[in-house]
Amino acid sequence: MSASQQYVKNGGGENYNYSQDHCFIKLSSKDTNGELCIIEDTLKPGFRLKRHHHKLMTEIFYMLEGVMELVFDDETIMLEPGDTITVPPNVWHEALCKEGGKMLTVFKDGEFDIFLETLSQLTDKDFSDPELMTSISEKFDIYEA
Protein backbone atom coordinates (compact mmCIF):
# COMPACT_ATOMS: atom_id res chain seq x y z
CA MET A 1 0.00 0.00 0.00
CA SER A 2 1.40 3.42 -0.90
CA ALA A 3 2.16 6.05 1.71
CA SER A 4 -0.78 8.17 0.52
CA GLN A 5 -3.43 5.52 1.11
CA GLN A 6 -5.16 5.02 4.43
CA TYR A 7 -6.82 1.77 5.38
CA VAL A 8 -9.00 1.50 8.48
CA LYS A 9 -10.34 -1.95 9.29
CA ASN A 10 -13.79 -2.70 10.67
CA GLY A 11 -13.78 -1.69 14.34
CA GLY A 12 -10.65 0.39 13.78
CA GLY A 13 -9.87 4.07 14.06
CA GLU A 14 -9.50 6.36 17.03
CA ASN A 15 -12.68 5.95 19.04
CA TYR A 16 -14.65 7.74 21.71
CA ASN A 17 -17.29 5.89 23.73
CA TYR A 18 -19.78 8.36 25.17
CA SER A 19 -23.02 7.81 27.08
CA GLN A 20 -25.20 8.23 23.96
CA ASP A 21 -22.94 6.93 21.19
CA HIS A 22 -19.62 5.30 20.29
CA CYS A 23 -17.74 7.15 17.54
CA PHE A 24 -14.96 5.71 15.37
CA ILE A 25 -12.85 8.10 13.30
CA LYS A 26 -12.57 6.60 9.82
CA LEU A 27 -10.96 9.67 8.21
CA SER A 28 -9.47 12.46 10.30
CA SER A 29 -9.67 16.12 9.32
CA LYS A 30 -5.99 16.21 10.34
CA ASP A 31 -5.27 14.17 7.20
CA THR A 32 -7.35 16.34 4.86
CA ASN A 33 -6.34 19.89 5.86
CA GLY A 34 -9.67 20.22 7.67
CA GLU A 35 -11.67 19.56 4.51
CA LEU A 36 -13.20 16.16 5.35
CA CYS A 37 -13.86 13.95 8.33
CA ILE A 38 -15.73 10.63 8.36
CA ILE A 39 -17.18 9.18 11.57
CA GLU A 40 -18.80 5.76 12.05
CA ASP A 41 -21.26 6.33 14.86
CA THR A 42 -22.96 3.57 16.85
CA LEU A 43 -26.01 5.25 18.36
CA LYS A 44 -27.10 3.89 21.72
CA PRO A 45 -30.84 3.60 22.48
CA GLY A 46 -32.22 7.01 23.42
CA PHE A 47 -29.58 8.93 21.42
CA ARG A 48 -30.39 12.65 21.09
CA LEU A 49 -28.40 15.33 19.33
CA LYS A 50 -29.65 18.75 20.48
CA ARG A 51 -30.96 21.31 18.00
CA HIS A 52 -28.03 23.11 16.39
CA HIS A 53 -26.60 24.45 13.15
CA HIS A 54 -23.22 25.08 11.57
CA LYS A 55 -22.07 28.25 9.83
CA LEU A 56 -19.44 26.57 7.63
CA MET A 57 -19.74 22.81 7.98
CA THR A 58 -21.84 20.52 5.80
CA GLU A 59 -23.00 17.22 7.37
CA ILE A 60 -23.89 14.15 5.36
CA PHE A 61 -25.66 11.37 7.26
CA TYR A 62 -25.77 7.83 5.80
CA MET A 63 -27.86 5.45 7.89
CA LEU A 64 -26.50 1.89 8.17
CA GLU A 65 -28.74 0.32 10.84
CA GLY A 66 -31.82 1.41 12.75
CA VAL A 67 -33.99 4.49 12.24
CA MET A 68 -33.03 8.05 13.13
CA GLU A 69 -35.47 10.94 13.28
CA LEU A 70 -34.05 14.21 11.91
CA VAL A 71 -36.05 17.27 12.90
CA PHE A 72 -35.76 20.46 10.84
CA ASP A 73 -37.68 23.73 11.13
CA ASP A 74 -40.10 22.79 8.36
CA GLU A 75 -40.13 18.98 8.33
CA THR A 76 -39.16 15.76 10.07
CA ILE A 77 -37.43 12.94 8.18
CA MET A 78 -37.12 9.33 9.31
CA LEU A 79 -33.70 8.18 8.08
CA GLU A 80 -33.69 4.41 7.47
CA PRO A 81 -30.88 2.01 6.46
CA GLY A 82 -29.47 3.02 3.09
CA ASP A 83 -30.88 6.57 3.29
CA THR A 84 -28.63 9.61 2.97
CA ILE A 85 -29.32 13.24 3.79
CA THR A 86 -27.08 16.27 3.31
CA VAL A 87 -27.48 19.13 5.78
CA PRO A 88 -25.88 22.32 4.43
CA PRO A 89 -24.59 25.16 6.62
CA ASN A 90 -27.12 27.34 8.46
CA VAL A 91 -29.84 24.67 8.63
CA TRP A 92 -31.13 24.06 12.15
CA HIS A 93 -31.47 20.36 12.94
CA GLU A 94 -31.65 17.81 15.73
CA ALA A 95 -31.52 14.02 15.72
CA LEU A 96 -33.20 11.30 17.78
CA CYS A 97 -32.65 7.54 17.66
CA LYS A 98 -34.94 5.83 20.16
CA GLU A 99 -33.93 2.22 19.49
CA GLY A 100 -30.25 2.75 18.63
CA GLY A 101 -28.53 2.30 15.29
CA LYS A 102 -25.42 2.95 13.26
CA MET A 103 -24.54 5.63 10.71
CA LEU A 104 -21.68 7.16 8.81
CA THR A 105 -21.38 10.92 9.01
CA VAL A 106 -19.23 12.90 6.61
CA PHE A 107 -18.25 16.38 7.74
CA LYS A 108 -17.12 18.79 5.03
CA ASP A 109 -15.17 21.86 6.14
CA GLY A 110 -15.30 20.80 9.77
CA GLU A 111 -13.03 19.23 12.35
CA PHE A 112 -15.60 17.15 14.19
CA ASP A 113 -13.00 14.50 15.04
CA ILE A 114 -10.94 17.13 16.87
CA PHE A 115 -14.12 18.24 18.66
CA LEU A 116 -14.60 14.63 19.87
CA GLU A 117 -10.96 14.46 20.93
CA THR A 118 -11.37 17.72 22.88
CA LEU A 119 -14.52 16.42 24.62
CA SER A 120 -12.68 13.23 25.63
CA GLN A 121 -10.21 15.31 27.64
CA LEU A 122 -12.83 17.19 29.68
CA THR A 123 -13.77 16.48 33.28
CA ASP A 124 -17.30 16.18 34.67
CA LYS A 125 -16.79 19.67 36.11
CA ASP A 126 -15.95 20.98 32.62
CA PHE A 127 -19.12 19.44 31.19
CA SER A 128 -21.19 21.23 33.85
CA ASP A 129 -19.77 24.64 32.85
CA PRO A 130 -22.19 26.06 30.22
CA GLU A 131 -19.86 28.90 29.16
CA LEU A 132 -16.96 26.50 28.57
CA MET A 133 -19.13 24.05 26.65
CA THR A 134 -20.55 26.84 24.46
CA SER A 135 -17.07 28.17 23.68
CA ILE A 136 -15.80 24.70 22.73
CA SER A 137 -18.85 23.99 20.57
CA GLU A 138 -18.59 27.32 18.75
CA LYS A 139 -14.84 26.82 18.20
CA PHE A 140 -15.84 23.74 16.18
CA ASP A 141 -18.72 25.44 14.31
CA ILE A 142 -21.53 24.00 16.44
CA TYR A 143 -24.15 26.57 17.48
CA GLU A 144 -26.96 25.39 19.73
CA ALA A 145 -30.37 27.01 20.11
CSV table of N, CA and C in Angstrom, one decimal:
chain,number,residue,atom,x,y,z
A,1,MET,N,0.9,-1.2,0.0
A,1,MET,CA,0.0,0.0,0.0
A,1,MET,C,0.9,1.2,0.0
A,2,SER,N,0.6,2.2,-0.8
A,2,SER,CA,1.4,3.4,-0.9
A,2,SER,C,1.2,4.3,0.3
A,3,ALA,N,2.2,5.2,0.5
A,3,ALA,CA,2.2,6.0,1.7
A,3,ALA,C,1.0,7.0,1.7
A,4,SER,N,0.3,7.2,0.6
A,4,SER,CA,-0.8,8.2,0.5
A,4,SER,C,-2.1,7.5,0.8
A,5,GLN,N,-2.2,6.2,0.8
A,5,GLN,CA,-3.4,5.5,1.1
A,5,GLN,C,-3.6,5.3,2.6
A,6,GLN,N,-4.8,5.3,3.0
A,6,GLN,CA,-5.2,5.0,4.4
A,6,GLN,C,-6.2,3.9,4.4
A,7,TYR,N,-5.9,2.9,5.3
A,7,TYR,CA,-6.8,1.8,5.4
A,7,TYR,C,-7.2,1.6,6.8
A,8,VAL,N,-8.5,1.7,7.1
A,8,VAL,CA,-9.0,1.5,8.5
A,8,VAL,C,-9.9,0.3,8.5
A,9,LYS,N,-9.6,-0.7,9.2
A,9,LYS,CA,-10.3,-1.9,9.3
A,9,LYS,C,-11.6,-1.8,10.1
A,10,ASN,N,-12.6,-2.7,9.9
A,10,ASN,CA,-13.8,-2.7,10.7
A,10,ASN,C,-13.4,-2.7,12.2
A,11,GLY,N,-14.1,-1.8,12.9
A,11,GLY,CA,-13.8,-1.7,14.3
A,11,GLY,C,-12.5,-0.9,14.6
A,12,GLY,N,-11.9,-0.4,13.6
A,12,GLY,CA,-10.6,0.4,13.8
A,12,GLY,C,-10.9,1.9,13.7
A,13,GLY,N,-9.8,2.6,14.0
A,13,GLY,CA,-9.9,4.1,14.1
A,13,GLY,C,-9.9,4.6,15.5
A,14,GLU,N,-9.4,5.7,15.7
A,14,GLU,CA,-9.5,6.4,17.0
A,14,GLU,C,-11.0,6.3,17.4
A,15,ASN,N,-11.3,6.0,18.7
A,15,ASN,CA,-12.7,5.9,19.0
A,15,ASN,C,-13.0,6.6,20.4
A,16,TYR,N,-14.2,7.1,20.5
A,16,TYR,CA,-14.7,7.7,21.7
A,16,TYR,C,-16.0,7.1,22.1
A,17,ASN,N,-16.1,6.6,23.3
A,17,ASN,CA,-17.3,5.9,23.7
A,17,ASN,C,-18.0,6.8,24.8
A,18,TYR,N,-19.0,7.4,24.3
A,18,TYR,CA,-19.8,8.4,25.2
A,18,TYR,C,-21.1,7.7,25.7
A,19,SER,N,-21.8,8.4,26.5
A,19,SER,CA,-23.0,7.8,27.1
A,19,SER,C,-24.1,7.5,26.0
A,20,GLN,N,-24.1,8.4,25.0
A,20,GLN,CA,-25.2,8.2,24.0
A,20,GLN,C,-24.7,7.5,22.7
A,21,ASP,N,-23.4,7.5,22.4
A,21,ASP,CA,-22.9,6.9,21.2
A,21,ASP,C,-21.5,6.6,21.3
A,22,HIS,N,-21.0,5.7,20.4
A,22,HIS,CA,-19.6,5.3,20.3
A,22,HIS,C,-19.1,5.7,18.9
A,23,CYS,N,-18.2,6.6,18.8
A,23,CYS,CA,-17.7,7.2,17.5
A,23,CYS,C,-16.4,6.6,17.2
A,24,PHE,N,-16.2,6.2,15.9
A,24,PHE,CA,-15.0,5.7,15.4
A,24,PHE,C,-14.6,6.7,14.2
A,25,ILE,N,-13.4,7.2,14.3
A,25,ILE,CA,-12.9,8.1,13.3
A,25,ILE,C,-12.3,7.3,12.1
A,26,LYS,N,-13.0,7.4,11.0
A,26,LYS,CA,-12.6,6.6,9.8
A,26,LYS,C,-11.7,7.4,8.9
A,27,LEU,N,-11.8,8.7,8.9
A,27,LEU,CA,-11.0,9.7,8.2
A,27,LEU,C,-10.9,10.9,9.1
A,28,SER,N,-9.7,11.3,9.4
A,28,SER,CA,-9.5,12.5,10.3
A,28,SER,C,-9.3,13.7,9.5
A,29,SER,N,-9.9,14.8,10.0
A,29,SER,CA,-9.7,16.1,9.3
A,29,SER,C,-8.2,16.5,9.4
A,30,LYS,N,-7.4,15.9,10.3
A,30,LYS,CA,-6.0,16.2,10.3
A,30,LYS,C,-5.3,15.7,9.1
A,31,ASP,N,-5.9,14.7,8.4
A,31,ASP,CA,-5.3,14.2,7.2
A,31,ASP,C,-5.8,14.8,5.9
A,32,THR,N,-6.7,15.7,6.1
A,32,THR,CA,-7.3,16.3,4.9
A,32,THR,C,-7.3,17.9,4.9
A,33,ASN,N,-6.4,18.4,5.7
A,33,ASN,CA,-6.3,19.9,5.9
A,33,ASN,C,-7.7,20.5,6.3
A,34,GLY,N,-8.4,19.7,7.1
A,34,GLY,CA,-9.7,20.2,7.7
A,34,GLY,C,-10.8,20.1,6.7
A,35,GLU,N,-10.6,19.6,5.5
A,35,GLU,CA,-11.7,19.6,4.5
A,35,GLU,C,-12.7,18.5,4.7
A,36,LEU,N,-12.3,17.3,5.2
A,36,LEU,CA,-13.2,16.2,5.4
A,36,LEU,C,-12.9,15.4,6.6
A,37,CYS,N,-14.0,14.8,7.2
A,37,CYS,CA,-13.9,13.9,8.3
A,37,CYS,C,-15.0,12.9,8.2
A,38,ILE,N,-14.7,11.7,8.4
A,38,ILE,CA,-15.7,10.6,8.4
A,38,ILE,C,-15.8,9.9,9.7
A,39,ILE,N,-17.0,9.8,10.3
A,39,ILE,CA,-17.2,9.2,11.6
A,39,ILE,C,-18.2,8.0,11.4
A,40,GLU,N,-17.8,6.8,11.9
A,40,GLU,CA,-18.8,5.8,12.1
A,40,GLU,C,-19.3,5.9,13.5
A,41,ASP,N,-20.6,6.0,13.6
A,41,ASP,CA,-21.3,6.3,14.9
A,41,ASP,C,-22.3,5.3,15.2
A,42,THR,N,-22.0,4.5,16.3
A,42,THR,CA,-23.0,3.6,16.8
A,42,THR,C,-23.8,4.3,17.9
A,43,LEU,N,-25.1,4.5,17.5
A,43,LEU,CA,-26.0,5.3,18.4
A,43,LEU,C,-26.6,4.3,19.4
A,44,LYS,N,-26.5,4.7,20.6
A,44,LYS,CA,-27.1,3.9,21.7
A,44,LYS,C,-28.6,4.2,21.8
A,45,PRO,N,-29.4,3.3,22.3
A,45,PRO,CA,-30.8,3.6,22.5
A,45,PRO,C,-31.1,4.9,23.3
A,46,GLY,N,-31.9,5.7,22.8
A,46,GLY,CA,-32.2,7.0,23.4
A,46,GLY,C,-31.3,8.1,23.0
A,47,PHE,N,-30.5,7.9,21.9
A,47,PHE,CA,-29.6,8.9,21.4
A,47,PHE,C,-30.4,10.2,21.1
A,48,ARG,N,-29.8,11.4,21.5
A,48,ARG,CA,-30.4,12.6,21.1
A,48,ARG,C,-29.3,13.6,20.8
A,49,LEU,N,-29.3,14.3,19.7
A,49,LEU,CA,-28.4,15.3,19.3
A,49,LEU,C,-29.2,16.6,19.4
A,50,LYS,N,-28.9,17.5,20.3
A,50,LYS,CA,-29.7,18.7,20.5
A,50,LYS,C,-29.7,19.6,19.2
A,51,ARG,N,-30.8,20.4,19.1
A,51,ARG,CA,-31.0,21.3,18.0
A,51,ARG,C,-29.8,22.2,17.9
A,52,HIS,N,-29.2,22.3,16.6
A,52,HIS,CA,-28.0,23.1,16.4
A,52,HIS,C,-27.9,23.4,14.9
A,53,HIS,N,-26.9,24.2,14.6
A,53,HIS,CA,-26.6,24.5,13.2
A,53,HIS,C,-25.1,24.7,13.1
A,54,HIS,N,-24.6,24.8,11.8
A,54,HIS,CA,-23.2,25.1,11.6
A,54,HIS,C,-23.2,26.2,10.6
A,55,LYS,N,-22.2,27.1,10.7
A,55,LYS,CA,-22.1,28.3,9.8
A,55,LYS,C,-21.2,27.9,8.6
A,56,LEU,N,-20.3,26.9,8.7
A,56,LEU,CA,-19.4,26.6,7.6
A,56,LEU,C,-19.6,25.1,7.2
A,57,MET,N,-19.8,24.3,8.2
A,57,MET,CA,-19.7,22.8,8.0
A,57,MET,C,-21.0,22.3,7.3
A,58,THR,N,-20.8,21.3,6.4
A,58,THR,CA,-21.8,20.5,5.8
A,58,THR,C,-21.8,19.1,6.4
A,59,GLU,N,-22.9,18.6,6.8
A,59,GLU,CA,-23.0,17.2,7.4
A,59,GLU,C,-23.8,16.3,6.4
A,60,ILE,N,-23.2,15.1,6.2
A,60,ILE,CA,-23.9,14.1,5.4
A,60,ILE,C,-24.1,12.9,6.2
A,61,PHE,N,-25.3,12.5,6.4
A,61,PHE,CA,-25.7,11.4,7.3
A,61,PHE,C,-26.0,10.2,6.3
A,62,TYR,N,-25.4,9.0,6.5
A,62,TYR,CA,-25.8,7.8,5.8
A,62,TYR,C,-26.1,6.8,6.8
A,63,MET,N,-27.4,6.4,6.9
A,63,MET,CA,-27.9,5.4,7.9
A,63,MET,C,-27.5,4.0,7.5
A,64,LEU,N,-26.9,3.3,8.4
A,64,LEU,CA,-26.5,1.9,8.2
A,64,LEU,C,-27.5,0.9,8.8
A,65,GLU,N,-27.8,1.2,10.1
A,65,GLU,CA,-28.7,0.3,10.8
A,65,GLU,C,-29.7,1.2,11.7
A,66,GLY,N,-30.9,0.7,11.9
A,66,GLY,CA,-31.8,1.4,12.8
A,66,GLY,C,-32.5,2.6,12.0
A,67,VAL,N,-33.3,3.3,12.8
A,67,VAL,CA,-34.0,4.5,12.2
A,67,VAL,C,-33.7,5.7,13.1
A,68,MET,N,-33.3,6.8,12.4
A,68,MET,CA,-33.0,8.1,13.1
A,68,MET,C,-34.0,9.1,12.6
A,69,GLU,N,-34.6,9.8,13.6
A,69,GLU,CA,-35.5,10.9,13.3
A,69,GLU,C,-34.7,12.2,13.2
A,70,LEU,N,-34.7,12.9,12.1
A,70,LEU,CA,-34.1,14.2,11.9
A,70,LEU,C,-35.1,15.3,11.9
A,71,VAL,N,-35.0,16.2,12.8
A,71,VAL,CA,-36.0,17.3,12.9
A,71,VAL,C,-35.5,18.6,12.4
A,72,PHE,N,-36.1,19.2,11.4
A,72,PHE,CA,-35.8,20.5,10.8
A,72,PHE,C,-36.9,21.5,11.2
A,73,ASP,N,-36.7,22.7,10.9
A,73,ASP,CA,-37.7,23.7,11.1
A,73,ASP,C,-39.0,23.5,10.4
A,74,ASP,N,-38.9,22.9,9.2
A,74,ASP,CA,-40.1,22.8,8.4
A,74,ASP,C,-40.5,21.4,8.1
A,75,GLU,N,-39.7,20.4,8.5
A,75,GLU,CA,-40.1,19.0,8.3
A,75,GLU,C,-39.3,18.0,9.2
A,76,THR,N,-39.8,16.8,9.4
A,76,THR,CA,-39.2,15.8,10.1
A,76,THR,C,-39.0,14.6,9.1
A,77,ILE,N,-37.8,14.0,9.1
A,77,ILE,CA,-37.4,12.9,8.2
A,77,ILE,C,-37.0,11.7,9.0
A,78,MET,N,-37.5,10.6,8.7
A,78,MET,CA,-37.1,9.3,9.3
A,78,MET,C,-36.1,8.7,8.4
A,79,LEU,N,-34.8,8.7,8.9
A,79,LEU,CA,-33.7,8.2,8.1
A,79,LEU,C,-33.6,6.7,8.4
A,80,GLU,N,-33.7,5.9,7.3
A,80,GLU,CA,-33.7,4.4,7.5
A,80,GLU,C,-32.4,3.9,6.8
A,81,PRO,N,-32.1,2.6,7.1
A,81,PRO,CA,-30.9,2.0,6.5
A,81,PRO,C,-30.8,2.2,4.9
A,82,GLY,N,-29.7,2.7,4.5
A,82,GLY,CA,-29.5,3.0,3.1
A,82,GLY,C,-29.8,4.4,2.7
A,83,ASP,N,-30.5,5.2,3.6
A,83,ASP,CA,-30.9,6.6,3.3
A,83,ASP,C,-29.7,7.5,3.6
A,84,THR,N,-29.6,8.6,2.8
A,84,THR,CA,-28.6,9.6,3.0
A,84,THR,C,-29.3,11.0,3.0
A,85,ILE,N,-28.8,11.9,3.8
A,85,ILE,CA,-29.3,13.2,3.8
A,85,ILE,C,-28.1,14.2,4.0
A,86,THR,N,-28.1,15.2,3.2
A,86,THR,CA,-27.1,16.3,3.3
A,86,THR,C,-27.7,17.5,4.0
A,87,VAL,N,-27.0,18.0,5.0
A,87,VAL,CA,-27.5,19.1,5.8
A,87,VAL,C,-26.5,20.2,5.5
A,88,PRO,N,-26.8,21.2,4.7
A,88,PRO,CA,-25.9,22.3,4.4
A,88,PRO,C,-25.7,23.3,5.6
A,89,PRO,N,-24.8,24.2,5.5
A,89,PRO,CA,-24.6,25.2,6.6
A,89,PRO,C,-25.9,26.0,6.8
A,90,ASN,N,-26.0,26.4,8.1
A,90,ASN,CA,-27.1,27.3,8.5
A,90,ASN,C,-28.5,26.7,8.5
A,91,VAL,N,-28.6,25.4,8.5
A,91,VAL,CA,-29.8,24.7,8.6
A,91,VAL,C,-29.9,24.1,10.0
A,92,TRP,N,-30.9,24.6,10.8
A,92,TRP,CA,-31.1,24.1,12.2
A,92,TRP,C,-31.6,22.6,12.1
A,93,HIS,N,-31.1,21.8,12.9
A,93,HIS,CA,-31.5,20.4,12.9
A,93,HIS,C,-31.2,19.7,14.3
A,94,GLU,N,-31.9,18.7,14.6
A,94,GLU,CA,-31.6,17.8,15.7
A,94,GLU,C,-31.9,16.4,15.3
A,95,ALA,N,-31.4,15.4,16.1
A,95,ALA,CA,-31.5,14.0,15.7
A,95,ALA,C,-31.9,13.2,16.9
A,96,LEU,N,-32.8,12.2,16.7
A,96,LEU,CA,-33.2,11.3,17.8
A,96,LEU,C,-33.2,9.9,17.2
A,97,CYS,N,-32.7,8.9,18.1
A,97,CYS,CA,-32.6,7.5,17.7
A,97,CYS,C,-33.1,6.7,18.9
A,98,LYS,N,-34.4,6.5,19.0
A,98,LYS,CA,-34.9,5.8,20.2
A,98,LYS,C,-34.4,4.4,20.4
A,99,GLU,N,-34.3,3.6,19.3
A,99,GLU,CA,-33.9,2.2,19.5
A,99,GLU,C,-32.4,1.9,19.3
A,100,GLY,N,-31.7,3.0,18.9
A,100,GLY,CA,-30.3,2.7,18.6
A,100,GLY,C,-30.0,2.4,17.2
A,101,GLY,N,-28.8,2.6,16.7
A,101,GLY,CA,-28.5,2.3,15.3
A,101,GLY,C,-27.1,2.6,15.0
A,102,LYS,N,-26.8,2.7,13.7
A,102,LYS,CA,-25.4,3.0,13.3
A,102,LYS,C,-25.5,3.8,12.0
A,103,MET,N,-24.6,4.8,11.9
A,103,MET,CA,-24.5,5.6,10.7
A,103,MET,C,-23.1,6.1,10.4
A,104,LEU,N,-22.9,6.5,9.2
A,104,LEU,CA,-21.7,7.2,8.8
A,104,LEU,C,-22.0,8.6,8.7
A,105,THR,N,-21.2,9.5,9.2
A,105,THR,CA,-21.4,10.9,9.0
A,105,THR,C,-20.1,11.5,8.4
A,106,VAL,N,-20.3,12.2,7.3
A,106,VAL,CA,-19.2,12.9,6.6
A,106,VAL,C,-19.4,14.4,7.0
A,107,PHE,N,-18.3,15.0,7.4
A,107,PHE,CA,-18.3,16.4,7.7
A,107,PHE,C,-17.4,17.1,6.7
A,108,LYS,N,-17.9,18.0,6.0
A,108,LYS,CA,-17.1,18.8,5.0
A,108,LYS,C,-16.9,20.2,5.6
A,109,ASP,N,-15.6,20.6,5.6
A,109,ASP,CA,-15.2,21.9,6.1
A,109,ASP,C,-15.4,21.9,7.6
A,110,GLY,N,-15.2,20.8,8.3
A,110,GLY,CA,-15.3,20.8,9.8
A,110,GLY,C,-14.3,19.9,10.4
A,111,GLU,N,-14.0,20.0,11.6
A,111,GLU,CA,-13.0,19.2,12.3
A,111,GLU,C,-13.7,18.5,13.5
A,112,PHE,N,-14.8,17.8,13.2
A,112,PHE,CA,-15.6,17.2,14.2
A,112,PHE,C,-14.8,16.1,15.0
A,113,ASP,N,-13.9,15.5,14.3
A,113,ASP,CA,-13.0,14.5,15.0
A,113,ASP,C,-12.2,15.2,16.1
A,114,ILE,N,-11.7,16.4,15.9
A,114,ILE,CA,-10.9,17.1,16.9
A,114,ILE,C,-11.9,17.6,18.0
A,115,PHE,N,-13.1,17.9,17.7
A,115,PHE,CA,-14.1,18.2,18.7
A,115,PHE,C,-14.3,17.1,19.6
A,116,LEU,N,-14.4,15.8,19.0
A,116,LEU,CA,-14.6,14.6,19.9
A,116,LEU,C,-13.4,14.4,20.7
A,117,GLU,N,-12.2,14.6,20.2
A,117,GLU,CA,-11.0,14.5,20.9
A,117,GLU,C,-10.9,15.5,22.1
A,118,THR,N,-11.3,16.7,21.8
A,118,THR,CA,-11.4,17.7,22.9
A,118,THR,C,-12.3,17.3,24.0
A,119,LEU,N,-13.5,16.8,23.6
A,119,LEU,CA,-14.5,16.4,24.6
A,119,LEU,C,-14.0,15.3,25.5
A,120,SER,N,-13.2,14.4,24.9
A,120,SER,CA,-12.7,13.2,25.6
A,120,SER,C,-11.7,13.6,26.7
A,121,GLN,N,-11.2,14.8,26.7
A,121,GLN,CA,-10.2,15.3,27.6
A,121,GLN,C,-10.8,16.1,28.8
A,122,LEU,N,-12.1,16.4,28.7
A,122,LEU,CA,-12.8,17.2,29.7
A,122,LEU,C,-13.2,16.4,30.9
A,123,THR,N,-13.3,17.1,32.0
A,123,THR,CA,-13.8,16.5,33.3
A,123,THR,C,-15.3,16.7,33.4
A,124,ASP,N,-15.9,16.0,34.4
A,124,ASP,CA,-17.3,16.2,34.7
A,124,ASP,C,-17.6,17.6,35.0
A,125,LYS,N,-16.6,18.3,35.7
A,125,LYS,CA,-16.8,19.7,36.1
A,125,LYS,C,-16.8,20.5,34.9
A,126,ASP,N,-16.0,20.2,33.9
A,126,ASP,CA,-15.9,21.0,32.6
A,126,ASP,C,-17.3,20.9,31.9
A,127,PHE,N,-17.8,19.7,31.9
A,127,PHE,CA,-19.1,19.4,31.2
A,127,PHE,C,-20.3,20.2,31.9
A,128,SER,N,-20.1,20.5,33.1
A,128,SER,CA,-21.2,21.2,33.9
A,128,SER,C,-21.0,22.7,33.8
A,129,ASP,N,-20.0,23.2,33.0
A,129,ASP,CA,-19.8,24.6,32.8
A,129,ASP,C,-20.3,25.1,31.5
A,130,PRO,N,-21.5,25.7,31.5
A,130,PRO,CA,-22.2,26.1,30.2
A,130,PRO,C,-21.4,27.0,29.3
A,131,GLU,N,-20.7,28.0,30.0
A,131,GLU,CA,-19.9,28.9,29.2
A,131,GLU,C,-18.7,28.2,28.5
A,132,LEU,N,-18.0,27.3,29.2
A,132,LEU,CA,-17.0,26.5,28.6
A,132,LEU,C,-17.5,25.6,27.4
A,133,MET,N,-18.6,24.9,27.7
A,133,MET,CA,-19.1,24.1,26.6
A,133,MET,C,-19.6,24.8,25.4
A,134,THR,N,-20.2,26.0,25.6
A,134,THR,CA,-20.6,26.8,24.5
A,134,THR,C,-19.3,27.3,23.7
A,135,SER,N,-18.3,27.7,24.4
A,135,SER,CA,-17.1,28.2,23.7
A,135,SER,C,-16.4,27.0,22.9
A,136,ILE,N,-16.4,25.8,23.5
A,136,ILE,CA,-15.8,24.7,22.7
A,136,ILE,C,-16.6,24.4,21.5
A,137,SER,N,-18.0,24.3,21.7
A,137,SER,CA,-18.8,24.0,20.6
A,137,SER,C,-18.7,25.0,19.4
A,138,GLU,N,-18.7,26.3,19.8
A,138,GLU,CA,-18.6,27.3,18.8
A,138,GLU,C,-17.2,27.3,18.1
A,139,LYS,N,-16.2,26.9,18.8
A,139,LYS,CA,-14.8,26.8,18.2
A,139,LYS,C,-14.9,25.8,17.1
A,140,PHE,N,-15.7,24.8,17.2
A,140,PHE,CA,-15.8,23.7,16.2
A,140,PHE,C,-17.1,23.9,15.3
A,141,ASP,N,-17.6,25.1,15.2
A,141,ASP,CA,-18.7,25.4,14.3
A,141,ASP,C,-20.0,24.7,14.7
A,142,ILE,N,-20.3,24.6,16.0
A,142,ILE,CA,-21.5,24.0,16.4
A,142,ILE,C,-22.2,25.1,17.3
A,143,TYR,N,-23.4,25.5,16.8
A,143,TYR,CA,-24.1,26.6,17.5
A,143,TYR,C,-25.5,26.0,17.9
A,144,GLU,N,-25.7,25.9,19.2
A,144,GLU,CA,-27.0,25.4,19.7
A,144,GLU,C,-28.0,26.5,19.9
A,145,ALA,N,-29.3,26.1,19.9
A,145,ALA,CA,-30.4,27.0,20.1
A,145,ALA,C,-30.4,27.5,21.5
